[in-house]
Amino acid sequence: MLSKPSNNHSSAVPYFDSLPKKFSEGDADALLAFGRHLHWGYWANPDTADGSVADFAVAAENLTRRIINIADIKDGLNILDVGCGFGGTIASLNEHFFNMHLVGININKEQLNRAKETIKIQQNNRINFIYGDACKLPFTNDSFDIVLAVESIFAFSSREDFFREARRVLGESGKLTICDFIPIQAFYQTWKLIEKATKTLLVRTYGSRPVNFCSMSEYQKLAEATGFELIKIDNITRNTLPTYPVVNSLMRQEGDEETYRATRGLERLSRRGLLQYMILSFQVSPL
């Protein structure tokens, strides 16, 4: 059950940016929901969702596992997680694979500090958490086998710059796997008209960096322009929908209607089929 709303509202701070403070204050619901993963949940059968924070936490781990499967990750690889949050994806890889070099990069130092403090090396792996920009990756060419961006790419300053950087740091057989909210083509032009107004709401909830969306056709063009081939499309919109009742409740506890309106708006678009939640995997194109 969700705890009662706090009277100590932090409306000036985006919800996800305020999480480290909530953790330090002992907010059990925030810690369970987002102490490991900063992304939506995945339910193989959405009808089994019970609306609890505990159920959502399991589903968030399940989404990570699905992304790992789509990316074809196996032992012994060099993996870069861009926009790594609190390091949840790195933690899951660390627990399930051997002899990995796992690198998380993030522009949020508080999140990186928590990742460094909470994740302990297992399975003969190597782990590094690095402060840096997704569009200016501080790595040499051909450094990684797989690059991941788990529900983070919409906050990057440029998708094209990120794709070019991902291509640069990947080897010749490398893969880029992302998950993102993608407006359907028929709705995309309408979305562009209202995007300016909605950005304010989304930024108040999801962080201080501007949020932007990209259509599937734009992703395909982007891949071709930056040396990738789109090889897998996994539309899991329906499987993520049980996220919204839980997250909406957590947001509303803040007493700030704007944070609630942001997630409620995403939910309505998703339930109407206008905004899809996709996992996309790209293979480096042969020269």
PDB file of C-alpha atoms in Angstrom:
ATOM      1  CA  MET A   1       0.000   0.000   0.000  1.00  0.00           C
ATOM      2  CA  LEU A   2       1.220   3.497  -0.775  1.00  0.00           C
ATOM      3  CA  SER A   3       2.149   5.665   2.158  1.00  0.00           C
ATOM      4  CA  LYS A   4       0.218   8.819   2.969  1.00  0.00           C
ATOM      5  CA  PRO A   5       1.090  12.019   1.091  1.00  0.00           C
ATOM      6  CA  SER A   6       3.806  14.092   2.660  1.00  0.00           C
ATOM      7  CA  ASN A   7       3.222  17.724   3.552  1.00  0.00           C
ATOM      8  CA  ASN A   8       6.837  18.460   2.636  1.00  0.00           C
ATOM      9  CA  HIS A   9       6.331  18.955  -1.090  1.00  0.00           C
ATOM     10  CA  SER A  10       9.278  19.544  -3.412  1.00  0.00           C
ATOM     11  CA  SER A  11       7.326  20.942  -6.362  1.00  0.00           C
ATOM     12  CA  ALA A  12      10.299  22.981  -7.569  1.00  0.00           C
ATOM     13  CA  VAL A  13      12.364  19.824  -8.075  1.00  0.00           C
ATOM     14  CA  PRO A  14      11.405  17.280 -10.763  1.00  0.00           C
ATOM     15  CA  TYR A  15      10.197  14.046  -9.170  1.00  0.00           C
ATOM     16  CA  PHE A  16      12.995  11.822 -10.421  1.00  0.00           C
ATOM     17  CA  ASP A  17      15.643  14.407  -9.536  1.00  0.00           C
ATOM     18  CA  SER A  18      14.284  14.444  -5.974  1.00  0.00           C
ATOM     19  CA  LEU A  19      14.657  10.696  -5.443  1.00  0.00           C
ATOM     20  CA  PRO A  20      18.057  10.709  -3.643  1.00  0.00           C
ATOM     21  CA  LYS A  21      16.572  13.048  -1.045  1.00  0.00           C
ATOM     22  CA  LYS A  22      13.516  10.827  -0.689  1.00  0.00           C
ATOM     23  CA  PHE A  23      15.742   7.792  -0.164  1.00  0.00           C
ATOM     24  CA  SER A  24      17.744   9.576   2.534  1.00  0.00           C
ATOM     25  CA  GLU A  25      14.518  10.570   4.271  1.00  0.00           C
ATOM     26  CA  GLY A  26      13.375   6.948   4.381  1.00  0.00           C
ATOM     27  CA  ASP A  27      10.624   7.083   1.751  1.00  0.00           C
ATOM     28  CA  ALA A  28      10.033   3.333   1.501  1.00  0.00           C
ATOM     29  CA  ASP A  29       7.730   3.503  -1.529  1.00  0.00           C
ATOM     30  CA  ALA A  30      10.133   5.635  -3.565  1.00  0.00           C
ATOM     31  CA  LEU A  31      13.043   3.372  -2.630  1.00  0.00           C
ATOM     32  CA  LEU A  32      11.197   0.187  -3.573  1.00  0.00           C
ATOM     33  CA  ALA A  33       9.850   1.621  -6.820  1.00  0.00           C
ATOM     34  CA  PHE A  34      12.939   3.466  -8.065  1.00  0.00           C
ATOM     35  CA  GLY A  35      15.890   2.604  -5.845  1.00  0.00           C
ATOM     36  CA  ARG A  36      17.253   0.213  -8.488  1.00  0.00           C
ATOM     37  CA  HIS A  37      15.589   0.987 -11.823  1.00  0.00           C
ATOM     38  CA  LEU A  38      14.427   4.331 -13.206  1.00  0.00           C
ATOM     39  CA  HIS A  39      12.105   3.004 -15.877  1.00  0.00           C
ATOM     40  CA  TRP A  40       8.674   1.500 -16.479  1.00  0.00           C
ATOM     41  CA  GLY A  41       7.723  -2.080 -15.707  1.00  0.00           C
ATOM     42  CA  TYR A  42       7.009  -5.061 -17.975  1.00  0.00           C
ATOM     43  CA  TRP A  43       4.240  -7.586 -17.279  1.00  0.00           C
ATOM     44  CA  ALA A  44       4.116 -10.642 -19.565  1.00  0.00           C
ATOM     45  CA  ASN A  45       0.401 -10.759 -18.693  1.00  0.00           C
ATOM     46  CA  PRO A  46      -0.774  -7.265 -17.713  1.00  0.00           C
ATOM     47  CA  ASP A  47      -3.935  -8.735 -16.191  1.00  0.00           C
ATOM     48  CA  THR A  48      -1.841 -10.165 -13.348  1.00  0.00           C
ATOM     49  CA  ALA A  49      -0.654  -6.725 -12.146  1.00  0.00           C
ATOM     50  CA  ASP A  50      -1.934  -5.989  -8.635  1.00  0.00           C
ATOM     51  CA  GLY A  51      -1.165  -2.268  -8.484  1.00  0.00           C
ATOM     52  CA  SER A  52       1.331  -2.504  -5.637  1.00  0.00           C
ATOM     53  CA  VAL A  53       4.748  -0.876  -5.515  1.00  0.00           C
ATOM     54  CA  ALA A  54       6.295  -4.302  -4.867  1.00  0.00           C
ATOM     55  CA  ASP A  55       4.687  -5.709  -8.012  1.00  0.00           C
ATOM     56  CA  PHE A  56       5.948  -2.733 -10.007  1.00  0.00           C
ATOM     57  CA  ALA A  57       9.508  -3.247  -8.716  1.00  0.00           C
ATOM     58  CA  VAL A  58       9.443  -6.845  -9.989  1.00  0.00           C
ATOM     59  CA  ALA A  59       8.066  -5.651 -13.326  1.00  0.00           C
ATOM     60  CA  ALA A  60      10.834  -3.058 -13.645  1.00  0.00           C
ATOM     61  CA  GLU A  61      13.406  -5.823 -13.264  1.00  0.00           C
ATOM     62  CA  ASN A  62      11.477  -7.864 -15.838  1.00  0.00           C
ATOM     63  CA  LEU A  63      11.742  -5.001 -18.319  1.00  0.00           C
ATOM     64  CA  THR A  64      15.498  -4.968 -17.837  1.00  0.00           C
ATOM     65  CA  ARG A  65      15.619  -8.713 -18.458  1.00  0.00           C
ATOM     66  CA  ARG A  66      13.613  -8.314 -21.663  1.00  0.00           C
ATOM     67  CA  ILE A  67      15.963  -5.606 -22.928  1.00  0.00           C
ATOM     68  CA  ILE A  68      18.939  -7.839 -22.129  1.00  0.00           C
ATOM     69  CA  ASN A  69      17.351 -10.655 -24.143  1.00  0.00           C
ATOM     70  CA  ILE A  70      16.570  -8.395 -27.108  1.00  0.00           C
ATOM     71  CA  ALA A  71      20.177  -7.158 -27.061  1.00  0.00           C
ATOM     72  CA  ASP A  72      21.488 -10.763 -27.181  1.00  0.00           C
ATOM     73  CA  ILE A  73      23.827 -10.166 -24.259  1.00  0.00           C
ATOM     74  CA  LYS A  74      26.050 -13.052 -23.194  1.00  0.00           C
ATOM     75  CA  ASP A  75      29.071 -13.625 -20.961  1.00  0.00           C
ATOM     76  CA  GLY A  76      32.367 -11.875 -21.604  1.00  0.00           C
ATOM     77  CA  LEU A  77      31.140  -8.733 -23.360  1.00  0.00           C
ATOM     78  CA  ASN A  78      31.974  -5.052 -22.959  1.00  0.00           C
ATOM     79  CA  ILE A  79      28.694  -3.243 -22.260  1.00  0.00           C
ATOM     80  CA  LEU A  80      27.999   0.498 -22.055  1.00  0.00           C
ATOM     81  CA  ASP A  81      24.759   1.695 -20.433  1.00  0.00           C
ATOM     82  CA  VAL A  82      24.138   5.339 -21.367  1.00  0.00           C
ATOM     83  CA  GLY A  83      21.954   7.312 -18.987  1.00  0.00           C
ATOM     84  CA  CYS A  84      22.446   4.544 -16.436  1.00  0.00           C
ATOM     85  CA  GLY A  85      20.446   6.120 -13.591  1.00  0.00           C
ATOM     86  CA  PHE A  86      21.090   4.345 -10.295  1.00  0.00           C
ATOM     87  CA  GLY A  87      22.812   1.509 -12.154  1.00  0.00           C
ATOM     88  CA  GLY A  88      19.936  -0.969 -12.155  1.00  0.00           C
ATOM     89  CA  THR A  89      20.705  -2.431 -15.577  1.00  0.00           C
ATOM     90  CA  ILE A  90      24.388  -2.752 -14.678  1.00  0.00           C
ATOM     91  CA  ALA A  91      23.369  -4.438 -11.412  1.00  0.00           C
ATOM     92  CA  SER A  92      21.212  -6.977 -13.237  1.00  0.00           C
ATOM     93  CA  LEU A  93      23.964  -7.756 -15.746  1.00  0.00           C
ATOM     94  CA  ASN A  94      26.446  -8.082 -12.898  1.00  0.00           C
ATOM     95  CA  GLU A  95      24.211 -10.631 -11.170  1.00  0.00           C
ATOM     96  CA  HIS A  96      23.485 -12.806 -14.203  1.00  0.00           C
ATOM     97  CA  PHE A  97      26.614 -12.757 -16.380  1.00  0.00           C
ATOM     98  CA  PHE A  98      30.324 -13.567 -15.997  1.00  0.00           C
ATOM     99  CA  ASN A  99      33.558 -11.896 -17.101  1.00  0.00           C
ATOM    100  CA  MET A 100      31.853  -8.713 -18.234  1.00  0.00           C
ATOM    101  CA  HIS A 101      33.202  -5.182 -18.437  1.00  0.00           C
ATOM    102  CA  LEU A 102      30.181  -3.088 -17.455  1.00  0.00           C
ATOM    103  CA  VAL A 103      30.278   0.689 -17.800  1.00  0.00           C
ATOM    104  CA  GLY A 104      27.527   3.101 -16.822  1.00  0.00           C
ATOM    105  CA  ILE A 105      27.641   6.741 -17.857  1.00  0.00           C
ATOM    106  CA  ASN A 106      25.351   9.461 -16.569  1.00  0.00           C
ATOM    107  CA  ILE A 107      25.166  13.230 -16.320  1.00  0.00           C
ATOM    108  CA  ASN A 108      23.551  13.098 -12.866  1.00  0.00           C
ATOM    109  CA  LYS A 109      26.240  12.844 -10.185  1.00  0.00           C
ATOM    110  CA  GLU A 110      23.830  11.963  -7.365  1.00  0.00           C
ATOM    111  CA  GLN A 111      22.581   8.968  -9.313  1.00  0.00           C
ATOM    112  CA  LEU A 112      26.131   7.891 -10.100  1.00  0.00           C
ATOM    113  CA  ASN A 113      27.135   8.141  -6.451  1.00  0.00           C
ATOM    114  CA  ARG A 114      24.292   5.854  -5.437  1.00  0.00           C
ATOM    115  CA  ALA A 115      25.253   3.352  -8.145  1.00  0.00           C
ATOM    116  CA  LYS A 116      28.849   3.289  -6.913  1.00  0.00           C
ATOM    117  CA  GLU A 117      27.743   2.840  -3.303  1.00  0.00           C
ATOM    118  CA  THR A 118      25.162   0.098  -3.826  1.00  0.00           C
ATOM    119  CA  ILE A 119      26.516  -2.174  -6.580  1.00  0.00           C
ATOM    120  CA  LYS A 120      29.126  -4.732  -5.581  1.00  0.00           C
ATOM    121  CA  ILE A 121      31.174  -6.606  -8.177  1.00  0.00           C
ATOM    122  CA  GLN A 122      30.221 -10.253  -8.750  1.00  0.00           C
ATOM    123  CA  GLN A 123      30.944 -13.056 -11.242  1.00  0.00           C
ATOM    124  CA  ASN A 124      34.493 -11.877 -12.061  1.00  0.00           C
ATOM    125  CA  ASN A 125      33.075  -8.749 -13.697  1.00  0.00           C
ATOM    126  CA  ARG A 126      34.566  -5.258 -13.919  1.00  0.00           C
ATOM    127  CA  ILE A 127      32.337  -2.239 -13.279  1.00  0.00           C
ATOM    128  CA  ASN A 128      32.914   1.466 -13.839  1.00  0.00           C
ATOM    129  CA  PHE A 129      30.521   4.377 -13.393  1.00  0.00           C
ATOM    130  CA  ILE A 130      31.536   7.537 -15.221  1.00  0.00           C
ATOM    131  CA  TYR A 131      30.227  11.082 -15.323  1.00  0.00           C
ATOM    132  CA  GLY A 132      29.744  12.208 -18.899  1.00  0.00           C
ATOM    133  CA  ASP A 133      27.522  13.342 -21.756  1.00  0.00           C
ATOM    134  CA  ALA A 134      25.675  10.807 -23.913  1.00  0.00           C
ATOM    135  CA  CYS A 135      26.448  12.906 -26.974  1.00  0.00           C
ATOM    136  CA  LYS A 136      30.175  13.219 -26.213  1.00  0.00           C
ATOM    137  CA  LEU A 137      31.131   9.767 -24.969  1.00  0.00           C
ATOM    138  CA  PRO A 138      34.574   9.773 -23.278  1.00  0.00           C
ATOM    139  CA  PHE A 139      35.698   6.467 -24.796  1.00  0.00           C
ATOM    140  CA  THR A 140      37.982   5.419 -27.625  1.00  0.00           C
ATOM    141  CA  ASN A 141      36.710   3.939 -30.875  1.00  0.00           C
ATOM    142  CA  ASP A 142      35.616   0.288 -30.899  1.00  0.00           C
ATOM    143  CA  SER A 143      35.494   0.050 -27.089  1.00  0.00           C
ATOM    144  CA  PHE A 144      32.209  -1.847 -26.644  1.00  0.00           C
ATOM    145  CA  ASP A 145      30.246  -4.794 -27.965  1.00  0.00           C
ATOM    146  CA  ILE A 146      26.838  -3.436 -26.959  1.00  0.00           C
ATOM    147  CA  VAL A 147      25.512   0.017 -26.091  1.00  0.00           C
ATOM    148  CA  LEU A 148      22.251   0.346 -24.160  1.00  0.00           C
ATOM    149  CA  ALA A 149      20.013   3.365 -23.537  1.00  0.00           C
ATOM    150  CA  VAL A 150      17.177   2.244 -21.290  1.00  0.00           C
ATOM    151  CA  GLU A 151      14.371   4.796 -21.238  1.00  0.00           C
ATOM    152  CA  SER A 152      16.846   7.669 -21.326  1.00  0.00           C
ATOM    153  CA  ILE A 153      17.307   8.703 -24.947  1.00  0.00           C
ATOM    154  CA  PHE A 154      14.375  11.127 -24.910  1.00  0.00           C
ATOM    155  CA  ALA A 155      16.390  13.351 -22.545  1.00  0.00           C
ATOM    156  CA  PHE A 156      19.588  13.401 -24.630  1.00  0.00           C
ATOM    157  CA  SER A 157      20.381  16.734 -26.289  1.00  0.00           C
ATOM    158  CA  SER A 158      20.597  15.123 -29.747  1.00  0.00           C
ATOM    159  CA  ARG A 159      19.580  11.637 -30.853  1.00  0.00           C
ATOM    160  CA  GLU A 160      21.736  11.970 -33.945  1.00  0.00           C
ATOM    161  CA  ASP A 161      24.831  12.916 -31.954  1.00  0.00           C
ATOM    162  CA  PHE A 162      24.206  10.014 -29.585  1.00  0.00           C
ATOM    163  CA  PHE A 163      23.761   7.532 -32.442  1.00  0.00           C
ATOM    164  CA  ARG A 164      26.995   8.733 -34.060  1.00  0.00           C
ATOM    165  CA  GLU A 165      28.840   8.409 -30.768  1.00  0.00           C
ATOM    166  CA  ALA A 166      27.374   4.949 -30.162  1.00  0.00           C
ATOM    167  CA  ARG A 167      28.505   3.888 -33.640  1.00  0.00           C
ATOM    168  CA  ARG A 168      31.998   5.237 -32.951  1.00  0.00           C
ATOM    169  CA  VAL A 169      32.501   3.356 -29.673  1.00  0.00           C
ATOM    170  CA  LEU A 170      31.010   0.088 -30.973  1.00  0.00           C
ATOM    171  CA  GLY A 171      33.012  -2.593 -32.721  1.00  0.00           C
ATOM    172  CA  GLU A 172      32.202  -3.747 -36.249  1.00  0.00           C
ATOM    173  CA  SER A 173      29.687  -6.344 -35.033  1.00  0.00           C
ATOM    174  CA  GLY A 174      28.316  -4.133 -32.265  1.00  0.00           C
ATOM    175  CA  LYS A 175      24.701  -3.482 -31.348  1.00  0.00           C
ATOM    176  CA  LEU A 176      22.763  -0.552 -29.948  1.00  0.00           C
ATOM    177  CA  THR A 177      19.579  -1.382 -28.019  1.00  0.00           C
ATOM    178  CA  ILE A 178      17.246   1.276 -26.677  1.00  0.00           C
ATOM    179  CA  CYS A 179      13.751   1.620 -25.281  1.00  0.00           C
ATOM    180  CA  ASP A 180      11.693   4.724 -25.908  1.00  0.00           C
ATOM    181  CA  PHE A 181       8.211   6.230 -26.064  1.00  0.00           C
ATOM    182  CA  ILE A 182       7.379   6.564 -29.778  1.00  0.00           C
ATOM    183  CA  PRO A 183       4.313   8.434 -31.126  1.00  0.00           C
ATOM    184  CA  ILE A 184       2.564   6.601 -33.960  1.00  0.00           C
ATOM    185  CA  GLN A 185       3.035   8.258 -37.351  1.00  0.00           C
ATOM    186  CA  ALA A 186      -0.614   9.365 -37.656  1.00  0.00           C
ATOM    187  CA  PHE A 187      -0.343  11.224 -34.340  1.00  0.00           C
ATOM    188  CA  TYR A 188       3.196  12.524 -34.705  1.00  0.00           C
ATOM    189  CA  GLN A 189       2.400  15.838 -36.418  1.00  0.00           C
ATOM    190  CA  THR A 190      -0.271  16.564 -33.824  1.00  0.00           C
ATOM    191  CA  TRP A 191       2.254  15.745 -31.114  1.00  0.00           C
ATOM    192  CA  LYS A 192       4.749  18.217 -32.589  1.00  0.00           C
ATOM    193  CA  LEU A 193       2.110  20.954 -32.373  1.00  0.00           C
ATOM    194  CA  ILE A 194       1.480  20.373 -28.659  1.00  0.00           C
ATOM    195  CA  GLU A 195       5.025  19.331 -27.737  1.00  0.00           C
ATOM    196  CA  LYS A 196       6.127  22.762 -26.540  1.00  0.00           C
ATOM    197  CA  ALA A 197       3.279  22.961 -24.032  1.00  0.00           C
ATOM    198  CA  THR A 198       3.759  19.413 -22.778  1.00  0.00           C
ATOM    199  CA  LYS A 199       7.536  19.689 -22.345  1.00  0.00           C
ATOM    200  CA  THR A 200       7.127  21.862 -19.266  1.00  0.00           C
ATOM    201  CA  LEU A 201       5.004  19.228 -17.555  1.00  0.00           C
ATOM    202  CA  LEU A 202       7.333  16.390 -18.514  1.00  0.00           C
ATOM    203  CA  VAL A 203      10.459  18.225 -17.374  1.00  0.00           C
ATOM    204  CA  ARG A 204       8.868  18.934 -13.983  1.00  0.00           C
ATOM    205  CA  THR A 205       8.419  15.199 -13.544  1.00  0.00           C
ATOM    206  CA  TYR A 206      11.244  13.437 -15.357  1.00  0.00           C
ATOM    207  CA  GLY A 207      14.163  15.789 -14.863  1.00  0.00           C
ATOM    208  CA  SER A 208      15.692  19.114 -15.706  1.00  0.00           C
ATOM    209  CA  ARG A 209      16.710  18.223 -19.271  1.00  0.00           C
ATOM    210  CA  PRO A 210      14.201  18.784 -22.126  1.00  0.00           C
ATOM    211  CA  VAL A 211      12.196  15.730 -23.149  1.00  0.00           C
ATOM    212  CA  ASN A 212      11.689  15.037 -26.858  1.00  0.00           C
ATOM    213  CA  PHE A 213      10.078  12.242 -28.837  1.00  0.00           C
ATOM    214  CA  CYS A 214      10.912  10.698 -32.207  1.00  0.00           C
ATOM    215  CA  SER A 215       8.759   8.791 -34.719  1.00  0.00           C
ATOM    216  CA  MET A 216       9.581   5.323 -36.016  1.00  0.00           C
ATOM    217  CA  SER A 217      10.254   6.645 -39.516  1.00  0.00           C
ATOM    218  CA  GLU A 218      12.699   9.158 -38.047  1.00  0.00           C
ATOM    219  CA  TYR A 219      14.447   6.363 -36.154  1.00  0.00           C
ATOM    220  CA  GLN A 220      14.838   4.395 -39.373  1.00  0.00           C
ATOM    221  CA  LYS A 221      16.304   7.420 -41.166  1.00  0.00           C
ATOM    222  CA  LEU A 222      18.556   8.133 -38.204  1.00  0.00           C
ATOM    223  CA  ALA A 223      19.875   4.575 -38.222  1.00  0.00           C
ATOM    224  CA  GLU A 224      20.696   4.713 -41.922  1.00  0.00           C
ATOM    225  CA  ALA A 225      22.424   8.081 -41.557  1.00  0.00           C
ATOM    226  CA  THR A 226      24.638   6.985 -38.673  1.00  0.00           C
ATOM    227  CA  GLY A 227      25.758   3.530 -39.765  1.00  0.00           C
ATOM    228  CA  PHE A 228      23.144   1.264 -38.179  1.00  0.00           C
ATOM    229  CA  GLU A 229      20.503  -1.172 -39.364  1.00  0.00           C
ATOM    230  CA  LEU A 230      17.285  -1.593 -37.364  1.00  0.00           C
ATOM    231  CA  ILE A 231      17.034  -5.347 -36.772  1.00  0.00           C
ATOM    232  CA  LYS A 232      14.480  -5.789 -33.968  1.00  0.00           C
ATOM    233  CA  ILE A 233      11.282  -3.974 -33.002  1.00  0.00           C
ATOM    234  CA  ASP A 234       9.509  -5.042 -29.825  1.00  0.00           C
ATOM    235  CA  ASN A 235       6.246  -3.188 -29.174  1.00  0.00           C
ATOM    236  CA  ILE A 236       5.513  -3.782 -25.493  1.00  0.00           C
ATOM    237  CA  THR A 237       3.089  -0.901 -24.943  1.00  0.00           C
ATOM    238  CA  ARG A 238       0.336  -3.097 -23.506  1.00  0.00           C
ATOM    239  CA  ASN A 239       2.815  -4.852 -21.216  1.00  0.00           C
ATOM    240  CA  THR A 240       3.894  -1.548 -19.654  1.00  0.00           C
ATOM    241  CA  LEU A 241       0.432  -0.081 -18.999  1.00  0.00           C
ATOM    242  CA  PRO A 242       0.149  -1.362 -15.381  1.00  0.00           C
ATOM    243  CA  THR A 243       3.034   1.002 -14.601  1.00  0.00           C
ATOM    244  CA  TYR A 244       0.767   4.021 -14.708  1.00  0.00           C
ATOM    245  CA  PRO A 245      -1.566   3.437 -11.744  1.00  0.00           C
ATOM    246  CA  VAL A 246       1.458   2.887  -9.498  1.00  0.00           C
ATOM    247  CA  VAL A 247       3.510   5.817 -10.774  1.00  0.00           C
ATOM    248  CA  ASN A 248       0.486   8.122 -10.849  1.00  0.00           C
ATOM    249  CA  SER A 249      -0.162   7.351  -7.189  1.00  0.00           C
ATOM    250  CA  LEU A 250       3.458   8.017  -6.262  1.00  0.00           C
ATOM    251  CA  MET A 251       3.415  11.306  -8.143  1.00  0.00           C
ATOM    252  CA  ARG A 252       0.171  12.415  -6.563  1.00  0.00           C
ATOM    253  CA  GLN A 253       1.595  11.886  -3.099  1.00  0.00           C
ATOM    254  CA  GLU A 254       3.737  14.938  -3.804  1.00  0.00           C
ATOM    255  CA  GLY A 255       0.649  17.143  -3.743  1.00  0.00           C
ATOM    256  CA  ASP A 256       1.768  18.691  -7.047  1.00  0.00           C
ATOM    257  CA  GLU A 257      -0.940  18.232  -9.662  1.00  0.00           C
ATOM    258  CA  GLU A 258       1.446  19.020 -12.528  1.00  0.00           C
ATOM    259  CA  THR A 259       3.587  15.946 -11.909  1.00  0.00           C
ATOM    260  CA  TYR A 260       0.438  13.839 -11.780  1.00  0.00           C
ATOM    261  CA  ARG A 261      -0.900  15.415 -14.979  1.00  0.00           C
ATOM    262  CA  ALA A 262       2.315  14.586 -16.837  1.00  0.00           C
ATOM    263  CA  THR A 263       2.170  10.846 -16.169  1.00  0.00           C
ATOM    264  CA  ARG A 264      -1.618  10.779 -16.522  1.00  0.00           C
ATOM    265  CA  GLY A 265      -1.241  12.371 -19.949  1.00  0.00           C
ATOM    266  CA  LEU A 266       1.304   9.762 -21.021  1.00  0.00           C
ATOM    267  CA  GLU A 267      -1.043   7.056 -19.790  1.00  0.00           C
ATOM    268  CA  ARG A 268      -3.975   8.366 -21.825  1.00  0.00           C
ATOM    269  CA  LEU A 269      -1.897   8.583 -24.988  1.00  0.00           C
ATOM    270  CA  SER A 270      -0.534   5.074 -24.403  1.00  0.00           C
ATOM    271  CA  ARG A 271      -3.925   3.500 -23.695  1.00  0.00           C
ATOM    272  CA  ARG A 272      -5.334   5.072 -26.855  1.00  0.00           C
ATOM    273  CA  GLY A 273      -2.499   3.605 -28.891  1.00  0.00           C
ATOM    274  CA  LEU A 274      -1.087   7.004 -29.852  1.00  0.00           C
ATOM    275  CA  LEU A 275       2.151   6.658 -27.890  1.00  0.00           C
ATOM    276  CA  GLN A 276       3.912   3.300 -28.052  1.00  0.00           C
ATOM    277  CA  TYR A 277       6.587   1.862 -25.790  1.00  0.00           C
ATOM    278  CA  MET A 278       9.198   0.178 -27.967  1.00  0.00           C
ATOM    279  CA  ILE A 279      12.434  -1.714 -27.560  1.00  0.00           C
ATOM    280  CA  LEU A 280      14.567  -1.176 -30.667  1.00  0.00           C
ATOM    281  CA  SER A 281      17.787  -2.985 -31.488  1.00  0.00           C
ATOM    282  CA  PHE A 282      20.238  -1.783 -34.116  1.00  0.00           C
ATOM    283  CA  GLN A 283      23.169  -3.636 -35.664  1.00  0.00           C
ATOM    284  CA  VAL A 284      26.257  -1.811 -36.894  1.00  0.00           C
ATOM    285  CA  SER A 285      25.974  -1.744 -40.692  1.00  0.00           C
ATOM    286  CA  PRO A 286      28.767  -3.344 -42.719  1.00  0.00           C
ATOM    287  CA  LEU A 287      30.982  -0.853 -44.541  1.00  0.00           C
TER     288      LEU A 287
END
